[in-house]
Amino acid sequence: QVDASRIGIYGGSYGGYLTAMALARDSKLFAVGVDIHGVHDWTVDRSRNVLAPDKYERAPDAAQAVQVAWESSPLSSLGSWTSPVLIIHGDDDRNVRFNQSTDLVRRLEKKGVQMETLVIVDDTHHWMKHSNAVLVYSTTADYFVRKLMKKPGGTAMK
């Protein structure tokens, strides 16, 4: 009794990464998603030490490691991303850089993917203020209701 046209996905941190990966790799399955402070490019800040280490010789498979990191990133599959998404991130996140989300927003805008954003100002990865946690999860629930629930008469809500 599942309506396959109304499947949504959401997650935070690694779950945000998995949400972005699902939307990028299988937008036909997921109607919408909510990506909460996810990683979108595994090569950012990681390839520098692999390709040009300061203290150690370069690993013989360094280029392959960077290629695998890129292929494991949602951005590598951006071409097939069509599902609408809500992107949420705290601008003082010390676990996942805020620019992971701003870069994704810029790329999705350029591609014309429908999206909404919510920036949690002056808060970290773990929502240090309870009111911010409430805001994030109520906004997530509201987004799914607007995007996935049907109005009386059978039309999807916008």
Coordinates of C-alpha atoms in Angstrom, one line a residue:
Q1 CA 0.0 0.0 0.0
V2 CA 2.9 2.3 -0.7
D3 CA 2.5 5.0 -3.4
A4 CA 5.7 4.7 -5.3
S5 CA 5.4 8.3 -6.6
R6 CA 5.5 9.7 -3.1
I7 CA 8.7 8.3 -1.5
G8 CA 10.9 10.8 0.3
I9 CA 14.2 10.4 2.0
Y10 CA 16.0 12.4 4.6
G11 CA 19.0 12.3 6.9
G12 CA 21.6 14.3 8.7
S13 CA 25.4 14.1 8.6
Y14 CA 26.2 10.8 7.0
G15 CA 22.5 10.4 6.5
G16 CA 22.5 13.7 4.7
Y17 CA 25.3 12.3 2.5
L18 CA 23.2 9.2 1.8
T19 CA 20.2 11.3 1.1
A20 CA 22.1 13.3 -1.5
M21 CA 23.6 10.1 -3.0
A22 CA 20.1 8.6 -3.3
L23 CA 18.7 11.7 -5.0
A24 CA 21.7 12.0 -7.3
R25 CA 21.8 8.3 -8.3
D26 CA 18.1 7.4 -8.3
S27 CA 15.8 10.5 -8.6
K28 CA 13.2 8.2 -10.3
L29 CA 12.7 6.3 -7.0
F30 CA 12.8 9.3 -4.6
A31 CA 10.3 12.0 -5.2
V32 CA 11.9 14.5 -2.7
G33 CA 14.6 14.6 -0.1
V34 CA 15.9 16.6 2.9
D35 CA 19.6 16.7 3.2
I36 CA 20.7 18.0 6.6
H37 CA 24.4 18.9 6.7
G38 CA 25.6 16.2 4.4
V39 CA 28.9 15.7 2.6
H40 CA 28.6 16.1 -1.1
D41 CA 32.3 16.0 -2.3
W42 CA 34.6 13.5 -0.5
T43 CA 37.7 15.0 -2.3
V44 CA 37.5 18.4 -0.7
D45 CA 40.2 18.8 2.0
R46 CA 41.2 15.1 1.5
S47 CA 43.0 14.9 -1.7
R48 CA 45.7 17.5 -0.8
N49 CA 47.4 15.2 1.7
V50 CA 47.1 12.2 -0.7
L51 CA 48.4 13.9 -3.8
A52 CA 50.9 16.3 -2.3
P53 CA 51.9 15.1 1.2
D54 CA 54.1 17.4 3.3
K55 CA 56.0 14.7 5.2
Y56 CA 55.6 11.4 3.5
E57 CA 56.2 10.1 0.0
R58 CA 53.2 9.9 -2.3
A59 CA 51.2 6.6 -2.1
P60 CA 51.4 4.7 -5.4
D61 CA 47.6 4.6 -5.6
A62 CA 47.0 8.2 -4.7
A63 CA 45.3 9.1 -8.0
Q64 CA 43.1 6.1 -7.7
A65 CA 42.2 7.0 -4.1
V66 CA 41.1 10.4 -5.2
Q67 CA 39.1 9.0 -8.1
V68 CA 37.3 6.6 -5.8
A69 CA 36.6 9.4 -3.4
W70 CA 35.1 11.5 -6.2
E71 CA 33.0 8.6 -7.5
S72 CA 31.7 8.1 -4.0
S73 CA 30.5 11.7 -3.9
P74 CA 26.9 12.8 -4.7
L75 CA 28.4 15.5 -6.9
S76 CA 29.8 12.9 -9.3
S77 CA 26.2 11.9 -10.2
L78 CA 24.7 15.4 -10.2
G79 CA 23.7 15.0 -13.9
S80 CA 20.9 12.6 -13.0
W81 CA 19.6 14.5 -10.0
T82 CA 16.1 15.8 -10.7
S83 CA 14.2 15.4 -7.3
P84 CA 13.4 18.5 -5.3
V85 CA 15.4 18.8 -2.1
L86 CA 15.5 20.8 1.1
I87 CA 19.0 21.5 2.1
I88 CA 19.6 22.4 5.8
H89 CA 23.0 23.3 7.3
G90 CA 24.3 25.3 10.3
D91 CA 26.8 28.0 9.3
D92 CA 29.1 27.2 12.3
D93 CA 29.3 23.5 11.6
R94 CA 32.7 22.1 12.6
N95 CA 32.1 18.5 11.4
V96 CA 30.9 19.1 7.8
R97 CA 32.0 22.4 6.2
F98 CA 29.1 24.7 5.5
N99 CA 30.5 25.2 1.9
Q100 CA 29.6 21.5 1.2
S101 CA 26.0 22.7 1.2
T102 CA 26.5 26.1 -0.5
D103 CA 28.4 24.4 -3.3
L104 CA 25.6 21.9 -3.8
V105 CA 23.0 24.7 -3.8
R106 CA 25.0 26.6 -6.5
R107 CA 25.3 23.5 -8.7
L108 CA 21.6 22.5 -8.3
E109 CA 20.5 26.1 -9.1
K110 CA 22.6 26.0 -12.3
K111 CA 21.0 22.6 -13.2
G112 CA 17.5 23.9 -12.5
V113 CA 16.7 21.5 -9.7
Q114 CA 13.8 22.6 -7.4
M115 CA 15.2 23.2 -3.9
E116 CA 14.7 25.1 -0.7
T117 CA 17.3 25.9 1.9
L118 CA 17.4 26.6 5.6
V119 CA 20.5 28.0 7.2
I120 CA 20.8 27.7 10.9
V121 CA 22.7 30.8 11.9
D122 CA 25.4 30.6 14.6
D123 CA 24.9 26.9 15.4
T124 CA 26.9 23.8 14.9
H125 CA 26.5 20.3 13.6
H126 CA 24.7 19.1 16.7
W127 CA 22.2 21.9 17.2
M128 CA 23.4 23.4 20.4
K129 CA 20.2 25.3 20.8
H130 CA 17.1 23.1 21.3
S131 CA 15.0 25.6 19.4
N132 CA 17.1 25.0 16.3
A133 CA 16.7 21.2 16.6
V134 CA 12.9 21.8 16.8
L135 CA 13.1 24.1 13.8
V136 CA 15.1 21.6 11.7
Y137 CA 12.8 18.7 12.3
S138 CA 9.5 20.6 12.1
T139 CA 10.7 22.2 8.8
T140 CA 11.6 18.7 7.5
A141 CA 8.2 17.3 8.4
D142 CA 6.4 20.4 6.9
Y143 CA 8.4 19.9 3.7
F144 CA 7.4 16.3 3.3
V145 CA 3.7 17.2 4.0
R146 CA 3.8 19.9 1.4
K147 CA 5.6 17.8 -1.2
L148 CA 4.2 14.3 -0.6
M149 CA 0.7 14.5 0.8
K150 CA -2.4 14.7 -1.4
K151 CA -5.0 17.5 -1.2
P152 CA -8.6 16.5 -1.0
G153 CA -9.5 15.5 -4.6
G154 CA -6.3 13.6 -5.2
T155 CA -3.9 16.3 -6.4
A156 CA -0.4 16.6 -4.8
M157 CA 0.3 19.6 -2.5
K158 CA 2.9 22.1 -3.8

